[in-house]
Amino acid sequence: STSAAAKDIVDTAVAAGDFKTLATALTAAGLVETLKGPGPFTVFAPTDAAFAKLPAGTLQTLLADPKGKLTQILTYHVVKGKVLAADVVGLDGKSVTTVQGGTLKVQVAGGKVSLVDATGATVGVVKTDIMASNGVIHVLDGVLLPGS
């Protein structure tokens, strides 16, 4: 039997079931191979419900031009290295640099972690430390935007 950690980040997200939109977007943007690479990566993964919160038509527009803004948004959800929840808590008030090149500000309050994106929006981390063979996934209740 294979443990969950035997799967890479993409397969782990797909198996979790709440990330169909993310998997579709990663495929469209050609980022599946990257996230199946050795890593390690930390992926802040928006659920299907998180993507559904985007303004109407946004996702369709992004998927229509996957190498443009979609790639920027997706790589904005990835941080190099394996950053576990215990590490994230120690980053309160600090910024982390994403693969996209932009930064996310970490906020910790009452044991809850949230991330502030380039637009100033706050997105909550709803589940942490889903282990994969090449990194870790933290689940978000919203989609982070890298700004214009």
XYZ file of C-alpha atoms in Angstrom:
148
model
C 0.000 0.000 0.000
C 1.228 3.486 -0.757
C 1.024 6.257 1.780
C -0.320 9.678 0.823
C 3.224 11.061 0.934
C 4.187 8.751 -1.930
C 2.133 10.958 -4.269
C 3.429 14.223 -5.636
C 1.657 17.532 -5.064
C -0.534 17.304 -8.160
C -1.675 13.721 -7.540
C -2.264 14.478 -3.855
C -4.463 17.477 -4.704
C -6.417 15.489 -7.293
C -6.941 12.631 -4.826
C -8.237 15.082 -2.203
C -11.144 15.854 -4.521
C -11.670 19.543 -3.695
C -9.209 20.787 -6.273
C -10.708 19.996 -9.678
C -10.537 23.647 -10.740
C -6.923 23.929 -9.576
C -5.988 20.743 -11.457
C -7.705 22.047 -14.608
C -5.896 25.379 -14.281
C -2.491 23.757 -13.671
C -2.978 21.566 -16.728
C -4.055 24.515 -18.883
C -1.059 26.572 -17.756
C 1.384 23.711 -18.334
C 2.465 23.717 -14.694
C 1.693 20.089 -13.909
C 5.214 18.974 -14.852
C 6.739 21.687 -12.672
C 4.758 20.611 -9.634
C 5.593 16.977 -10.312
C 9.275 17.981 -10.198
C 11.592 17.282 -7.291
C 10.733 20.460 -5.392
C 10.257 20.729 -2.580
C 7.368 23.118 -3.029
C 4.811 24.598 -0.700
C 1.522 25.047 -2.512
C -1.291 27.198 -1.170
C -4.150 25.418 -2.903
C -7.516 27.133 -3.387
C -10.474 24.748 -3.232
C -13.108 24.581 -5.961
C -15.307 26.735 -3.695
C -12.483 29.308 -3.480
C -12.269 29.544 -7.278
C -16.065 29.822 -7.390
C -15.799 33.039 -5.321
C -13.992 34.814 -8.177
C -16.171 37.292 -10.079
C -18.352 35.662 -12.741
C -16.442 34.922 -15.929
C -13.004 35.408 -14.340
C -12.017 31.753 -14.436
C -13.184 31.323 -18.048
C -11.160 34.383 -19.061
C -8.067 33.048 -17.291
C -8.413 29.572 -18.809
C -8.779 31.128 -22.269
C -5.261 32.609 -21.929
C -3.486 30.082 -19.691
C 0.053 31.257 -20.432
C -0.849 34.803 -19.417
C -2.403 35.831 -16.140
C -3.404 32.282 -15.168
C 0.233 31.205 -14.951
C 1.031 34.318 -12.899
C -1.810 33.593 -10.483
C -0.958 29.907 -10.097
C 2.769 30.458 -9.537
C 1.774 33.117 -6.973
C 0.360 30.220 -4.901
C 3.688 28.358 -4.818
C 6.641 28.958 -2.507
C 9.967 27.168 -2.942
C 10.877 24.841 -0.120
C 8.780 22.875 2.327
C 7.078 25.288 4.700
C 5.045 23.441 7.307
C 2.282 24.998 9.411
C 4.624 25.160 12.408
C 7.043 27.231 10.282
C 4.280 29.447 8.903
C 3.124 30.391 12.408
C 6.620 31.758 13.045
C 6.311 34.001 9.983
C 3.576 36.239 11.426
C 3.911 39.717 9.928
C 6.603 38.602 7.497
C 6.425 38.300 3.751
C 7.265 35.231 1.705
C 8.368 35.357 -1.909
C 6.425 33.210 -4.332
C 7.636 31.401 -7.446
C 5.794 34.112 -9.408
C 8.136 36.707 -7.857
C 5.544 38.572 -5.835
C 5.193 38.397 -2.082
C 2.512 37.234 0.322
C 2.230 38.589 3.847
C 1.606 36.031 6.553
C -0.779 36.855 9.381
C -1.362 34.666 12.409
C -4.181 35.444 14.815
C -5.824 33.130 17.300
C -4.011 30.146 15.868
C -5.426 30.838 12.393
C -3.158 31.649 9.496
C -4.144 33.951 6.681
C -2.266 35.384 3.722
C -2.547 38.903 2.385
C -2.048 39.151 -1.375
C -0.777 42.016 -3.529
C -4.291 43.444 -3.857
C -4.612 43.681 -0.065
C -7.160 40.876 0.114
C -6.900 38.409 2.988
C -7.306 34.699 2.282
C -7.629 32.131 5.047
C -5.701 28.897 5.369
C -8.339 26.288 6.216
C -6.252 23.114 6.285
C -2.516 22.640 6.653
C 0.255 20.146 6.166
C -1.165 17.838 3.519
C 2.055 16.007 2.797
C 3.233 15.068 -0.668
C 6.411 13.385 -1.828
C 7.790 16.678 -3.183
C 6.399 19.182 -0.729
C 3.352 20.210 1.222
C -0.101 21.621 0.475
C -1.983 24.147 2.593
C -5.628 24.661 1.647
C -7.063 28.144 1.040
C -10.649 29.427 1.120
C -9.902 32.038 -1.536
C -7.703 32.709 -4.548
C -4.608 34.884 -4.089
C -4.073 37.567 -6.719
C -0.624 38.932 -7.579
C -1.961 42.353 -8.548
C -2.003 43.875 -11.979
